[in-house]
Amino acid sequence: MPIALLPDRAVMTIAGEEATSFLQGVVTCNIETLEPGEARLGGLLTPQGKILFDFLIWSSGDGFRLDCPAEQAPALAKRLTLYRLRAKVTIAVDPTLGIAASWDGAETSADTERLREGRLASLGERLVFSEGAFSADATEADYHAHRIGLGIPEGGRDFAYGEAFPHEALMDQLGGVDFRKGCYVGQEVVSRMQHRGTARTRIVPVISTEGEALISGAEVSAGPRGLGAIGSVSGSRGLAMLRLDRLADAVAAGEPVRAGGTILGVEKPSFATFAFPEVSPAG
């Protein structure tokens, strides 16, 4: 039963009597409907609706904690502080806490805060622990293989910060955007994409039909059409941000999907509700 340490993640604490109203007004997800023990996907966007930061957030004590990329944590804290204005809120990265992931029912006797994954139940749980007080039986690569196999994107690996819309990163499919709550930074653009159905680009699973190892960053095409590029990979499987309208055209024309000389199968994530072309195993 696998448990993997995620040393590239950091924990941030946002506390204070106005923490709920402050976060509700700036992040994409609904803070007020968080369930006990749930780690929910969320993001902080540019005013133009592009993802600046993505994270998991949960209720803890008198405020909230965020599980975010460690290298992004200082910049995220700075951006949240910029939006804080006079709100009675404290924002701080907690260097004493670490993050691990468990799946397939893995258990540990260590003292951890256990959180169920709000993105997808089969992704498992997040474990929050005191640094230096935890060991694991799986690797970070094992976790990413699990994540990729389920079709779950991750910022910095599958999309570039500041360049992708929440729909492209599947945040709308994974509970990371609430379309019924009030305004937040970038909300107008995201809501317009939702209601007009203008999201043509999505991150979807791809697999080498011959079992060849995929290469992160490889361009994906079909005939003369550029479809996108591969993000994170694990052996013959990966995630790729693709133009689905061009993919549909390629399917209609009987053109195989390729990354260089490798023929790809393209899959619709099991949790996805968006329209998706029927792609044969050979592309």
Short mmCIF file of C-alpha atoms in Angstrom, two decimals:
data_model
loop_
_atom_site.label_atom_id
_atom_site.label_comp_id
_atom_site.label_asym_id
_atom_site.label_seq_id
_atom_site.Cartn_x
_atom_site.Cartn_y
_atom_site.Cartn_z
CA MET A 1 0.00 0.00 0.00
CA PRO A 2 1.90 3.10 -1.21
CA ILE A 3 2.74 6.24 0.70
CA ALA A 4 5.10 8.74 -0.95
CA LEU A 5 6.81 11.80 0.43
CA LEU A 6 6.34 14.92 -1.69
CA PRO A 7 9.34 17.11 -0.87
CA ASP A 8 8.45 19.58 -3.61
CA ARG A 9 5.32 20.65 -1.69
CA ALA A 10 5.00 23.22 1.10
CA VAL A 11 2.32 24.08 3.65
CA MET A 12 0.99 27.60 4.10
CA THR A 13 -1.27 28.76 6.93
CA ILE A 14 -3.89 31.48 6.48
CA ALA A 15 -5.58 32.37 9.75
CA GLY A 16 -7.50 35.14 11.43
CA GLU A 17 -11.11 36.16 11.97
CA GLU A 18 -11.50 37.34 8.36
CA ALA A 19 -9.66 34.46 6.69
CA THR A 20 -12.81 32.92 5.21
CA SER A 21 -14.18 36.09 3.63
CA PHE A 22 -10.71 37.09 2.43
CA LEU A 23 -10.03 33.81 0.63
CA GLN A 24 -13.57 33.53 -0.71
CA GLY A 25 -13.02 36.81 -2.54
CA VAL A 26 -9.74 35.92 -4.25
CA VAL A 27 -9.50 32.17 -4.99
CA THR A 28 -11.41 30.05 -7.52
CA CYS A 29 -12.90 27.41 -5.23
CA ASN A 30 -15.64 27.78 -2.65
CA ILE A 31 -14.09 28.10 0.81
CA GLU A 32 -17.42 28.20 2.61
CA THR A 33 -18.50 24.72 1.51
CA LEU A 34 -15.30 22.88 2.47
CA GLU A 35 -16.14 19.66 4.30
CA PRO A 36 -14.16 18.48 7.34
CA GLY A 37 -11.07 16.59 6.24
CA GLU A 38 -11.41 17.60 2.58
CA ALA A 39 -8.44 19.00 0.64
CA ARG A 40 -9.99 20.92 -2.26
CA LEU A 41 -8.31 22.11 -5.42
CA GLY A 42 -8.13 25.87 -5.86
CA GLY A 43 -6.26 28.52 -7.71
CA LEU A 44 -5.30 32.17 -7.71
CA LEU A 45 -5.63 33.77 -11.13
CA THR A 46 -4.51 36.85 -12.99
CA PRO A 47 -7.25 39.42 -13.70
CA GLN A 48 -7.23 37.95 -17.23
CA GLY A 49 -8.19 34.52 -15.86
CA LYS A 50 -4.83 32.70 -16.20
CA ILE A 51 -3.57 30.44 -13.39
CA LEU A 52 -0.82 32.05 -11.32
CA PHE A 53 -0.89 29.47 -8.52
CA ASP A 54 -2.68 26.16 -7.89
CA PHE A 55 -3.00 24.44 -4.53
CA LEU A 56 -5.05 22.18 -2.29
CA ILE A 57 -6.81 23.95 0.58
CA TRP A 58 -8.49 22.68 3.74
CA SER A 59 -9.96 24.03 6.95
CA SER A 60 -7.67 23.82 9.97
CA GLY A 61 -8.21 25.35 13.40
CA ASP A 62 -9.09 29.02 13.15
CA GLY A 63 -8.20 29.25 9.48
CA PHE A 64 -6.96 27.30 6.51
CA ARG A 65 -3.91 25.48 5.23
CA LEU A 66 -2.67 25.30 1.66
CA ASP A 67 -0.61 22.53 0.07
CA CYS A 68 1.27 24.25 -2.75
CA PRO A 69 4.47 23.84 -4.78
CA ALA A 70 7.39 24.69 -2.49
CA GLU A 71 9.12 26.86 -5.07
CA GLN A 72 5.90 28.85 -5.53
CA ALA A 73 5.14 29.30 -1.82
CA PRO A 74 7.01 32.61 -1.23
CA ALA A 75 5.46 34.20 -4.31
CA LEU A 76 1.99 32.92 -3.38
CA ALA A 77 2.34 34.33 0.14
CA LYS A 78 3.45 37.66 -1.32
CA ARG A 79 0.52 37.80 -3.76
CA LEU A 80 -2.02 36.93 -1.05
CA THR A 81 -0.49 39.58 1.20
CA LEU A 82 -0.94 42.11 -1.62
CA TYR A 83 -4.67 41.30 -1.74
CA ARG A 84 -5.07 41.26 2.04
CA LEU A 85 -5.25 45.06 2.41
CA ARG A 86 -6.70 45.67 5.90
CA ALA A 87 -8.27 42.26 6.41
CA LYS A 88 -7.54 40.65 9.77
CA VAL A 89 -5.59 37.76 8.31
CA THR A 90 -2.14 36.24 8.83
CA ILE A 91 -0.32 34.51 5.98
CA ALA A 92 2.77 32.38 6.54
CA VAL A 93 4.61 29.38 5.12
CA ASP A 94 5.09 26.73 7.81
CA PRO A 95 8.55 25.15 7.37
CA THR A 96 7.86 22.59 10.13
CA LEU A 97 5.24 20.71 8.09
CA GLY A 98 5.63 18.33 5.16
CA ILE A 99 3.28 16.64 2.70
CA ALA A 100 2.91 13.00 1.68
CA ALA A 101 0.41 11.21 -0.56
CA SER A 102 -1.21 7.84 0.10
CA TRP A 103 -3.44 5.76 -2.15
CA ASP A 104 -5.01 2.33 -2.52
CA GLY A 105 -5.98 2.36 1.13
CA ALA A 106 -2.48 2.80 2.54
CA GLU A 107 -2.25 3.25 6.32
CA THR A 108 0.43 4.69 8.57
CA SER A 109 0.94 4.69 12.32
CA ALA A 110 2.69 8.07 12.15
CA ASP A 111 1.03 11.16 13.63
CA THR A 112 -0.44 12.85 10.57
CA GLU A 113 -3.33 15.03 9.55
CA ARG A 114 -5.22 12.91 7.01
CA LEU A 115 -7.10 14.66 4.23
CA ARG A 116 -9.18 13.09 1.50
CA GLU A 117 -8.44 14.24 -2.03
CA GLY A 118 -11.18 16.57 -3.23
CA ARG A 119 -10.06 16.28 -6.84
CA LEU A 120 -10.75 12.58 -7.32
CA ALA A 121 -11.44 9.91 -4.70
CA SER A 122 -9.17 7.35 -6.36
CA LEU A 123 -6.24 9.77 -6.06
CA GLY A 124 -6.20 8.89 -2.35
CA GLU A 125 -5.29 11.08 0.61
CA ARG A 126 -2.88 13.85 1.53
CA LEU A 127 -0.94 13.42 4.78
CA VAL A 128 0.42 16.42 6.67
CA PHE A 129 3.23 15.66 9.09
CA SER A 130 5.96 17.28 11.15
CA GLU A 131 9.23 17.43 9.20
CA GLY A 132 11.64 14.62 10.04
CA ALA A 133 8.97 12.46 11.68
CA PHE A 134 7.77 10.41 8.74
CA SER A 135 8.99 7.74 6.35
CA ALA A 136 7.43 6.29 3.21
CA ASP A 137 7.52 3.09 1.18
CA ALA A 138 6.93 4.63 -2.26
CA THR A 139 8.76 7.27 -4.27
CA GLU A 140 7.74 10.64 -5.60
CA ALA A 141 7.92 9.09 -9.08
CA ASP A 142 5.41 6.42 -7.96
CA TYR A 143 3.00 9.14 -6.92
CA HIS A 144 3.33 10.96 -10.23
CA ALA A 145 2.79 7.70 -12.13
CA HIS A 146 -0.41 7.24 -10.11
CA ARG A 147 -1.51 10.83 -10.79
CA ILE A 148 -0.72 10.64 -14.50
CA GLY A 149 -2.56 7.33 -14.80
CA LEU A 150 -5.69 9.00 -13.43
CA GLY A 151 -5.34 12.04 -15.72
CA ILE A 152 -4.73 14.62 -12.96
CA PRO A 153 -2.66 17.64 -14.12
CA GLU A 154 -0.20 19.49 -11.91
CA GLY A 155 0.96 23.06 -12.29
CA GLY A 156 4.54 23.57 -13.47
CA ARG A 157 4.57 20.06 -14.94
CA ASP A 158 1.53 19.97 -17.20
CA PHE A 159 0.90 23.66 -17.70
CA ALA A 160 2.96 26.82 -17.28
CA TYR A 161 1.90 29.27 -14.59
CA GLY A 162 0.56 32.49 -16.02
CA GLU A 163 -0.30 30.86 -19.38
CA ALA A 164 -3.18 28.41 -18.83
CA PHE A 165 -6.86 28.97 -18.07
CA PRO A 166 -8.54 26.85 -15.35
CA HIS A 167 -10.58 24.96 -17.96
CA GLU A 168 -7.40 23.96 -19.81
CA ALA A 169 -5.94 22.57 -16.58
CA LEU A 170 -9.21 20.70 -15.82
CA MET A 171 -9.86 22.72 -12.67
CA ASP A 172 -13.52 22.95 -13.68
CA GLN A 173 -13.66 19.13 -13.83
CA LEU A 174 -11.87 18.53 -10.52
CA GLY A 175 -13.83 20.81 -8.19
CA GLY A 176 -11.32 23.65 -8.36
CA VAL A 177 -13.70 26.32 -9.68
CA ASP A 178 -17.08 27.31 -8.24
CA PHE A 179 -19.32 28.96 -10.83
CA ARG A 180 -22.04 29.93 -8.37
CA LYS A 181 -20.15 31.79 -5.68
CA GLY A 182 -19.41 35.50 -5.79
CA CYS A 183 -16.60 37.30 -7.53
CA TYR A 184 -12.92 36.42 -7.27
CA VAL A 185 -9.85 37.52 -9.19
CA GLY A 186 -10.27 36.54 -12.87
CA GLN A 187 -13.85 35.32 -12.35
CA GLU A 188 -15.40 37.18 -15.28
CA VAL A 189 -13.18 35.53 -17.89
CA VAL A 190 -13.56 32.03 -16.41
CA SER A 191 -17.35 32.35 -16.16
CA ARG A 192 -17.55 33.53 -19.76
CA MET A 193 -15.57 30.50 -20.94
CA GLN A 194 -17.88 28.24 -18.98
CA HIS A 195 -21.15 29.69 -20.22
CA ARG A 196 -20.06 30.09 -23.83
CA GLY A 197 -18.32 26.71 -23.96
CA THR A 198 -15.20 28.22 -25.52
CA ALA A 199 -12.60 25.96 -23.85
CA ARG A 200 -11.04 24.20 -26.86
CA THR A 201 -7.79 23.15 -25.17
CA ARG A 202 -7.65 20.49 -22.45
CA ILE A 203 -5.03 18.39 -20.68
CA VAL A 204 -5.76 14.73 -21.45
CA PRO A 205 -3.96 11.38 -21.01
CA VAL A 206 -1.86 10.05 -23.87
CA ILE A 207 -0.16 6.69 -24.26
CA SER A 208 2.40 5.29 -26.66
CA THR A 209 0.67 2.52 -28.60
CA GLU A 210 3.97 0.63 -28.94
CA GLY A 211 4.99 1.03 -25.30
CA GLU A 212 7.78 3.52 -26.03
CA ALA A 213 8.78 5.98 -23.31
CA LEU A 214 7.26 9.41 -23.85
CA ILE A 215 9.29 12.61 -23.63
CA SER A 216 8.11 15.62 -21.65
CA GLY A 217 7.89 18.69 -23.88
CA ALA A 218 7.50 16.71 -27.11
CA GLU A 219 5.22 18.35 -29.66
CA VAL A 220 2.04 16.46 -30.57
CA SER A 221 0.64 16.63 -34.10
CA ALA A 222 -1.69 14.87 -36.52
CA GLY A 223 -0.96 15.31 -40.21
CA PRO A 224 -0.33 19.04 -40.76
CA ARG A 225 -2.06 19.98 -37.51
CA GLY A 226 -0.18 20.97 -34.39
CA LEU A 227 -2.24 19.75 -31.44
CA GLY A 228 -0.12 20.71 -28.42
CA ALA A 229 2.64 19.28 -26.26
CA ILE A 230 3.27 16.57 -23.70
CA GLY A 231 3.67 17.62 -20.07
CA SER A 232 4.51 15.13 -17.33
CA VAL A 233 5.30 11.53 -18.26
CA SER A 234 5.70 8.13 -16.64
CA GLY A 235 7.07 5.56 -19.05
CA SER A 236 4.71 5.13 -21.97
CA ARG A 237 1.98 7.27 -20.38
CA GLY A 238 1.75 11.01 -20.07
CA LEU A 239 -0.48 14.05 -19.99
CA ALA A 240 -0.69 16.44 -22.92
CA MET A 241 -2.39 19.81 -23.39
CA LEU A 242 -4.16 19.42 -26.72
CA ARG A 243 -6.52 21.38 -28.95
CA LEU A 244 -9.54 19.08 -28.96
CA ASP A 245 -11.12 20.76 -31.99
CA ARG A 246 -8.01 19.98 -34.04
CA LEU A 247 -7.93 16.47 -32.60
CA ALA A 248 -11.50 15.98 -33.79
CA ASP A 249 -10.52 17.16 -37.28
CA ALA A 250 -7.61 14.71 -37.31
CA VAL A 251 -9.86 11.85 -36.23
CA ALA A 252 -12.36 12.72 -38.98
CA ALA A 253 -9.50 12.76 -41.53
CA GLY A 254 -8.14 9.42 -40.30
CA GLU A 255 -4.78 10.96 -39.34
CA PRO A 256 -2.81 9.31 -36.50
CA VAL A 257 -1.72 11.39 -33.52
CA ARG A 258 2.05 11.48 -33.12
CA ALA A 259 4.80 12.79 -30.88
CA GLY A 260 7.74 12.68 -33.24
CA GLY A 261 7.82 9.11 -34.55
CA THR A 262 5.67 7.75 -31.71
CA ILE A 263 2.00 7.06 -32.41
CA LEU A 264 -0.21 8.07 -29.52
CA GLY A 265 -3.52 6.95 -28.19
CA VAL A 266 -5.48 9.83 -26.65
CA GLU A 267 -7.90 9.15 -23.81
CA LYS A 268 -10.73 11.01 -22.17
CA PRO A 269 -10.24 11.22 -18.38
CA SER A 270 -12.71 9.03 -16.52
CA PHE A 271 -14.07 12.01 -14.59
CA ALA A 272 -14.39 14.38 -17.57
CA THR A 273 -17.75 15.72 -18.73
CA PHE A 274 -16.56 17.75 -21.73
CA ALA A 275 -17.07 16.67 -25.34
CA PHE A 276 -14.30 14.44 -26.62
CA PRO A 277 -13.64 12.92 -30.06
CA GLU A 278 -13.63 9.15 -30.37
CA VAL A 279 -9.96 8.30 -30.87
CA SER A 280 -8.98 4.79 -32.00
CA PRO A 281 -6.15 2.97 -30.17
CA ALA A 282 -3.87 3.79 -33.09
CA GLY A 283 -4.53 7.49 -32.74
#
